Amino acid sequence: MNITGFIETMNSGAVIPSGSPIHKTMHRLSQEVIRITMQINNEYHSHEEIVAMMSELTGEKIDESFGLFPPFNTDCGKNLHFGRRVFVNSGCKFQDQGGIHIGDDVLVGHNCMIATLNHAEEPEHRGDMIPSPVRIGDKVWIGANVTILPGVTIGEGAIIAAGAVVTHDVEPHTIVGGVPAKLLKRL
């Protein structure tokens, strides 16, 4: 399966059966991303080198305004989309197989985890995966140690307080926090 077919399947939201050809493609792509992230994470690189490696990782031209403090990990790379002037702090882990779309002027704090896959609830199908994208609007600030679960959309200008677990959509121009995250304030 080629990358275009893989991304189309993952973006469809269809259940990915364990051991299926698409599941095998997930594992093949993860090996490529491990190679690139090991390069990013295990020696010093200039800003220009980081942007070039992230462009290779995603298969898209990353804007020169992008910033990253390694280490950084992801499991696919090819369904990860960054806007302009995005900064990702150290220790972040993005599970992008289900799709992560990050808008412009977004700040992502230390150790942020973004998940886009769930497993089937039935024990006999537990290895099956259900992709669901995460969408982060422009000018969002995500605090340190935040976890964002599959299918969540975070509205423009929102702030996610440190340590929050985001299980539902976040309205634009709000502050949410807690476990699970709830509305703390409207901006």
Coordinates of C-alpha atoms in Angstrom, one line a residue:
M1 CA 0.0 0.0 0.0
N2 CA 1.3 3.5 -0.9
I3 CA 1.3 6.4 1.5
T4 CA -1.6 8.2 -0.2
G5 CA -3.8 5.1 0.1
F6 CA -2.7 4.7 3.7
I7 CA -3.6 8.3 4.6
E8 CA -6.9 8.1 2.9
T9 CA -7.8 4.9 4.8
M10 CA -6.7 6.3 8.1
N11 CA -8.6 9.6 7.5
S12 CA -11.8 7.6 6.6
G13 CA -12.2 6.6 10.3
A14 CA -12.6 2.9 9.2
V15 CA -11.6 0.2 11.7
I16 CA -8.1 -1.1 11.0
P17 CA -8.2 -4.9 11.6
S18 CA -5.1 -6.3 13.4
G19 CA -2.8 -8.0 10.9
S20 CA -4.5 -6.4 7.8
P21 CA -2.4 -4.9 5.0
I22 CA -3.1 -1.4 6.3
H23 CA -1.9 -2.5 9.8
K24 CA 1.3 -3.9 8.2
T25 CA 1.8 -0.5 6.4
M26 CA 1.5 1.2 9.8
H27 CA 4.4 -0.8 11.1
R28 CA 6.4 -0.3 7.9
L29 CA 6.0 3.5 8.2
S30 CA 6.8 3.4 11.9
Q31 CA 10.3 2.0 11.1
E32 CA 11.0 5.0 8.8
V33 CA 9.9 7.4 11.4
I34 CA 12.0 5.7 14.1
R35 CA 15.1 6.2 11.9
I36 CA 14.3 10.0 11.5
T37 CA 13.4 10.7 15.1
M38 CA 16.5 8.9 16.3
Q39 CA 18.5 11.3 14.1
I40 CA 16.6 14.2 15.5
N41 CA 16.9 13.1 19.1
N42 CA 20.4 11.8 19.4
E43 CA 22.7 14.6 18.3
Y44 CA 22.7 18.4 18.0
H45 CA 21.1 19.9 14.9
S46 CA 20.8 23.4 13.7
H47 CA 17.3 25.0 13.2
E48 CA 17.6 24.5 9.5
E49 CA 18.5 20.8 9.9
I50 CA 15.5 20.3 12.2
V51 CA 13.2 21.8 9.7
A52 CA 14.6 19.7 6.9
M53 CA 14.3 16.5 9.0
M54 CA 10.7 17.3 10.0
S55 CA 9.9 17.9 6.3
E56 CA 11.3 14.5 5.5
L57 CA 9.4 13.0 8.4
T58 CA 6.0 14.5 7.4
G59 CA 6.5 14.4 3.6
E60 CA 5.4 18.0 3.6
K61 CA 7.4 21.3 3.4
I62 CA 7.7 22.5 7.0
D63 CA 7.7 26.3 7.3
E64 CA 11.0 27.8 8.4
S65 CA 9.2 29.4 11.3
F66 CA 8.7 26.0 12.9
G67 CA 10.5 25.3 16.2
L68 CA 11.3 22.1 18.0
F69 CA 13.3 21.2 21.1
P70 CA 14.1 17.5 21.0
P71 CA 13.4 14.8 22.0
F72 CA 10.4 14.3 19.9
N73 CA 8.6 11.1 19.0
T74 CA 5.8 10.1 16.6
D75 CA 4.6 6.8 15.2
C76 CA 4.0 7.7 11.5
G77 CA 4.8 11.3 10.6
K78 CA 2.9 11.2 7.3
N79 CA -0.4 12.2 8.9
L80 CA 1.1 15.1 10.9
H81 CA 0.5 18.6 9.6
F82 CA 2.0 21.8 11.0
G83 CA 1.0 25.4 10.4
R84 CA 3.4 28.4 10.6
R85 CA 5.1 29.6 13.7
V86 CA 4.4 26.4 15.6
F87 CA 6.7 25.6 18.6
V88 CA 6.9 22.0 20.0
N89 CA 8.8 21.8 23.3
S90 CA 10.9 18.8 24.4
G91 CA 9.5 15.4 25.3
C92 CA 6.4 15.5 23.1
K93 CA 4.9 12.2 21.8
F94 CA 2.5 12.4 18.8
Q95 CA 0.5 9.4 17.7
D96 CA -0.3 10.8 14.3
Q97 CA -1.6 7.8 12.3
G98 CA -5.2 9.0 12.8
G99 CA -4.2 12.5 11.8
I100 CA -2.9 15.6 13.7
H101 CA -3.6 19.0 12.3
I102 CA -1.9 21.9 14.1
G103 CA -2.8 25.5 13.1
D104 CA -0.6 28.6 13.0
D105 CA 1.0 30.2 16.1
V106 CA 0.5 27.1 18.3
L107 CA 2.7 26.5 21.4
V108 CA 3.0 22.9 22.6
G109 CA 4.4 22.5 26.1
H110 CA 6.9 19.9 27.4
N111 CA 5.8 16.2 27.4
C112 CA 2.5 16.7 25.5
M113 CA 0.9 13.5 24.3
I114 CA -1.5 13.5 21.4
A115 CA -3.3 10.3 20.6
T116 CA -5.3 9.5 17.5
L117 CA -6.0 5.8 17.8
N118 CA -8.3 3.8 20.0
H119 CA -8.6 0.0 20.2
A120 CA -11.8 -1.9 19.9
E121 CA -13.6 -2.6 23.1
E122 CA -14.4 -6.2 22.4
P123 CA -11.6 -8.5 23.8
E124 CA -11.6 -10.6 20.6
H125 CA -10.9 -7.5 18.5
R126 CA -8.7 -5.6 20.9
G127 CA -5.9 -5.4 18.4
D128 CA -8.1 -3.6 15.9
M129 CA -7.6 0.1 15.8
I130 CA -10.0 3.0 15.2
P131 CA -8.4 6.2 13.9
S132 CA -9.8 9.6 14.8
P133 CA -8.0 12.9 14.0
V134 CA -7.0 15.7 16.5
R135 CA -7.3 19.2 15.2
I136 CA -5.7 22.2 17.0
G137 CA -6.8 25.7 15.9
D138 CA -4.6 28.8 15.5
K139 CA -3.1 30.5 18.5
V140 CA -3.6 27.6 20.9
W141 CA -1.4 27.2 23.9
I142 CA -1.0 23.7 25.2
G143 CA 0.6 23.5 28.7
A144 CA 3.2 20.9 29.9
N145 CA 2.2 17.3 30.4
V146 CA -1.1 17.6 28.6
T147 CA -2.8 14.5 27.0
I148 CA -5.1 15.0 24.1
L149 CA -7.3 12.0 23.2
P150 CA -8.5 10.9 19.7
G151 CA -11.1 12.9 17.9
V152 CA -10.7 16.1 19.9
T153 CA -10.8 19.5 18.2
I154 CA -9.3 22.5 20.1
G155 CA -10.7 25.8 19.1
E156 CA -8.8 28.9 18.1
G157 CA -7.1 30.8 20.9
A158 CA -7.8 28.2 23.6
I159 CA -5.4 27.4 26.5
I160 CA -5.0 23.9 27.8
A161 CA -3.7 24.1 31.4
A162 CA -0.7 22.0 32.4
G163 CA -1.5 18.4 33.2
A164 CA -5.0 18.4 31.6
V165 CA -6.4 15.3 29.9
V166 CA -8.5 16.5 27.0
T167 CA -11.3 14.1 26.3
H168 CA -13.8 16.4 24.4
D169 CA -13.7 19.3 22.1
V170 CA -12.5 22.6 23.5
E171 CA -14.4 25.8 22.6
P172 CA -12.4 28.7 21.0
H173 CA -11.0 31.3 23.4
T174 CA -11.4 29.3 26.6
I175 CA -9.1 27.9 29.2
V176 CA -9.7 24.3 30.2
G177 CA -7.9 22.2 32.8
G178 CA -8.1 19.1 35.0
V179 CA -8.7 15.4 34.5
P180 CA -10.8 15.2 32.5
A181 CA -10.4 18.8 31.3
K182 CA -13.3 21.1 31.9
L183 CA -14.0 24.8 31.3
L184 CA -12.2 27.0 33.7
K185 CA -12.6 30.4 32.0
R186 CA -13.8 32.2 28.9
L187 CA -11.2 34.5 27.4

